[in-house]
CSV table of N, CA and C in Angstrom, one decimal:
chain,number,residue,atom,x,y,z
A,1,MET,N,72.1,-52.2,5.9
A,1,MET,CA,72.2,-52.1,4.4
A,1,MET,C,71.7,-53.4,3.9
A,2,SER,N,71.0,-53.4,2.8
A,2,SER,CA,70.5,-54.6,2.2
A,2,SER,C,71.6,-55.5,1.6
A,3,LYS,N,71.4,-56.8,1.7
A,3,LYS,CA,72.3,-57.7,1.1
A,3,LYS,C,72.4,-57.6,-0.4
A,4,LEU,N,71.4,-57.0,-1.0
A,4,LEU,CA,71.5,-56.8,-2.5
A,4,LEU,C,72.5,-55.7,-2.9
A,5,ILE,N,72.9,-54.9,-2.0
A,5,ILE,CA,73.8,-53.8,-2.3
A,5,ILE,C,75.2,-54.3,-2.0
A,6,GLY,N,76.1,-54.3,-3.0
A,6,GLY,CA,77.4,-54.8,-2.8
A,6,GLY,C,78.4,-53.7,-2.4
A,7,SER,N,79.7,-54.0,-2.6
A,7,SER,CA,80.7,-53.0,-2.3
A,7,SER,C,80.6,-51.9,-3.3
A,8,LYS,N,81.0,-50.7,-2.8
A,8,LYS,CA,81.1,-49.5,-3.7
A,8,LYS,C,82.5,-49.6,-4.4
A,9,TYR,N,82.5,-49.1,-5.6
A,9,TYR,CA,83.7,-49.1,-6.4
A,9,TYR,C,84.2,-47.7,-6.6
A,10,MET,N,85.3,-47.4,-6.0
A,10,MET,CA,86.0,-46.1,-6.1
A,10,MET,C,87.1,-46.2,-7.1
A,11,VAL,N,87.1,-45.3,-8.1
A,11,VAL,CA,88.1,-45.4,-9.2
A,11,VAL,C,88.7,-44.0,-9.3
A,12,GLN,N,89.9,-43.9,-9.9
A,12,GLN,CA,90.6,-42.7,-10.2
A,12,GLN,C,89.9,-42.1,-11.4
A,13,GLY,N,89.6,-40.9,-11.4
A,13,GLY,CA,88.9,-40.2,-12.6
A,13,GLY,C,89.2,-38.8,-12.6
A,14,LYS,N,88.7,-38.1,-13.6
A,14,LYS,CA,88.8,-36.7,-13.7
A,14,LYS,C,87.4,-36.0,-13.7
A,15,LEU,N,87.4,-35.0,-12.9
A,15,LEU,CA,86.1,-34.2,-12.8
A,15,LEU,C,86.5,-32.8,-13.1
A,16,VAL,N,86.0,-32.2,-14.1
A,16,VAL,CA,86.3,-30.9,-14.6
A,16,VAL,C,87.8,-30.7,-14.8
A,17,GLY,N,88.4,-31.8,-15.3
A,17,GLY,CA,89.9,-31.8,-15.5
A,17,GLY,C,90.8,-32.0,-14.3
A,18,ILE,N,90.2,-32.3,-13.1
A,18,ILE,CA,90.9,-32.4,-11.9
A,18,ILE,C,90.9,-33.9,-11.6
A,19,ASP,N,92.2,-34.5,-11.4
A,19,ASP,CA,92.3,-35.9,-10.9
A,19,ASP,C,91.7,-36.0,-9.5
A,20,THR,N,90.8,-37.0,-9.4
A,20,THR,CA,90.2,-37.3,-8.1
A,20,THR,C,89.7,-38.7,-8.0
A,21,LYS,N,89.3,-39.1,-6.9
A,21,LYS,CA,88.7,-40.5,-6.7
A,21,LYS,C,87.2,-40.3,-6.7
A,22,VAL,N,86.5,-41.1,-7.6
A,22,VAL,CA,85.1,-41.0,-7.8
A,22,VAL,C,84.4,-42.3,-7.6
A,23,LEU,N,83.2,-42.3,-7.3
A,23,LEU,CA,82.3,-43.5,-7.1
A,23,LEU,C,81.9,-44.0,-8.5
A,24,TRP,N,82.1,-45.2,-8.8
A,24,TRP,CA,81.7,-45.8,-10.1
A,24,TRP,C,80.3,-46.2,-9.9
A,25,ASP,N,79.3,-45.4,-10.5
A,25,ASP,CA,77.9,-45.7,-10.3
A,25,ASP,C,77.2,-45.7,-11.6
A,26,THR,N,77.1,-46.8,-12.3
A,26,THR,CA,76.6,-46.9,-13.6
A,26,THR,C,75.1,-46.7,-13.7
A,27,GLY,N,74.4,-46.7,-12.5
A,27,GLY,CA,72.9,-46.5,-12.5
A,27,GLY,C,72.5,-45.1,-12.2
A,28,SER,N,73.5,-44.2,-11.9
A,28,SER,CA,73.1,-42.9,-11.6
A,28,SER,C,72.6,-42.1,-12.8
A,29,GLN,N,71.6,-41.3,-12.5
A,29,GLN,CA,71.0,-40.4,-13.6
A,29,GLN,C,71.6,-39.0,-13.5
A,30,VAL,N,72.1,-38.6,-12.4
A,30,VAL,CA,72.7,-37.3,-12.2
A,30,VAL,C,74.0,-37.4,-11.4
A,31,PRO,N,74.9,-36.5,-11.7
A,31,PRO,CA,76.2,-36.5,-10.9
A,31,PRO,C,75.9,-35.8,-9.6
A,32,ILE,N,76.5,-36.2,-8.5
A,32,ILE,CA,76.4,-35.6,-7.2
A,32,ILE,C,77.8,-35.2,-6.8
A,33,VAL,N,78.0,-34.0,-6.5
A,33,VAL,CA,79.3,-33.5,-6.0
A,33,VAL,C,79.1,-32.7,-4.7
A,34,LEU,N,79.9,-32.9,-3.7
A,34,LEU,CA,79.8,-32.1,-2.5
A,34,LEU,C,80.0,-30.6,-2.8
A,35,THR,N,79.2,-29.8,-2.2
A,35,THR,CA,79.4,-28.3,-2.4
A,35,THR,C,80.8,-27.9,-2.0
A,36,ASN,N,81.3,-28.4,-0.8
A,36,ASN,CA,82.6,-28.0,-0.4
A,36,ASN,C,83.7,-28.3,-1.4
A,37,TRP,N,83.6,-29.5,-2.0
A,37,TRP,CA,84.6,-29.9,-3.0
A,37,TRP,C,84.5,-28.9,-4.2
A,38,LEU,N,83.3,-28.7,-4.7
A,38,LEU,CA,83.1,-27.8,-5.8
A,38,LEU,C,83.6,-26.4,-5.6
A,39,MET,N,83.3,-25.9,-4.4
A,39,MET,CA,83.7,-24.5,-4.1
A,39,MET,C,85.2,-24.4,-4.0
A,40,GLN,N,85.9,-25.5,-3.5
A,40,GLN,CA,87.3,-25.5,-3.4
A,40,GLN,C,88.0,-25.6,-4.7
A,41,HIS,N,87.5,-26.5,-5.6
A,41,HIS,CA,88.2,-26.8,-6.8
A,41,HIS,C,87.6,-26.1,-8.1
A,42,CYS,N,86.4,-25.7,-8.0
A,42,CYS,CA,85.7,-25.0,-9.2
A,42,CYS,C,84.9,-23.9,-8.7
A,43,PRO,N,85.4,-22.9,-8.1
A,43,PRO,CA,84.6,-21.8,-7.5
A,43,PRO,C,83.8,-21.0,-8.5
A,44,HIS,N,84.1,-21.1,-9.8
A,44,HIS,CA,83.3,-20.3,-10.8
A,44,HIS,C,82.2,-21.1,-11.4
A,45,HIS,N,82.1,-22.4,-11.1
A,45,HIS,CA,81.0,-23.2,-11.7
A,45,HIS,C,79.7,-22.9,-11.0
A,46,HIS,N,78.6,-22.9,-11.7
A,46,HIS,CA,77.3,-22.6,-11.2
A,46,HIS,C,76.6,-23.9,-10.7
A,47,ILE,N,76.1,-23.9,-9.6
A,47,ILE,CA,75.4,-25.1,-9.0
A,47,ILE,C,73.9,-25.1,-9.5
A,48,ARG,N,73.5,-26.1,-10.1
A,48,ARG,CA,72.1,-26.2,-10.6
A,48,ARG,C,71.3,-27.2,-9.7
A,49,PRO,N,70.1,-27.0,-9.3
A,49,PRO,CA,69.3,-28.0,-8.6
A,49,PRO,C,69.0,-29.2,-9.4
A,50,VAL,N,68.7,-30.3,-8.8
A,50,VAL,CA,68.4,-31.5,-9.5
A,50,VAL,C,67.1,-31.3,-10.3
A,51,THR,N,66.2,-30.6,-9.9
A,51,THR,CA,64.9,-30.3,-10.6
A,51,THR,C,65.2,-29.7,-11.9
A,52,TYR,N,66.3,-29.0,-12.1
A,52,TYR,CA,66.6,-28.4,-13.4
A,52,TYR,C,66.9,-29.4,-14.5
A,53,CYS,N,67.4,-30.6,-14.1
A,53,CYS,CA,67.8,-31.6,-15.1
A,53,CYS,C,66.7,-32.2,-15.9
């Protein structure tokens, strides 16, 4: 890993109203959620490909 990349910052947050630990990434242009997490916690949400954004 490059020395330019520092520690990752995990914070408590809410995702779709669910309390969870999330990565604080201020430079991200799209949110990334694991399919397994989404299927377990939000089975009715539709997954859209990044190309849709």
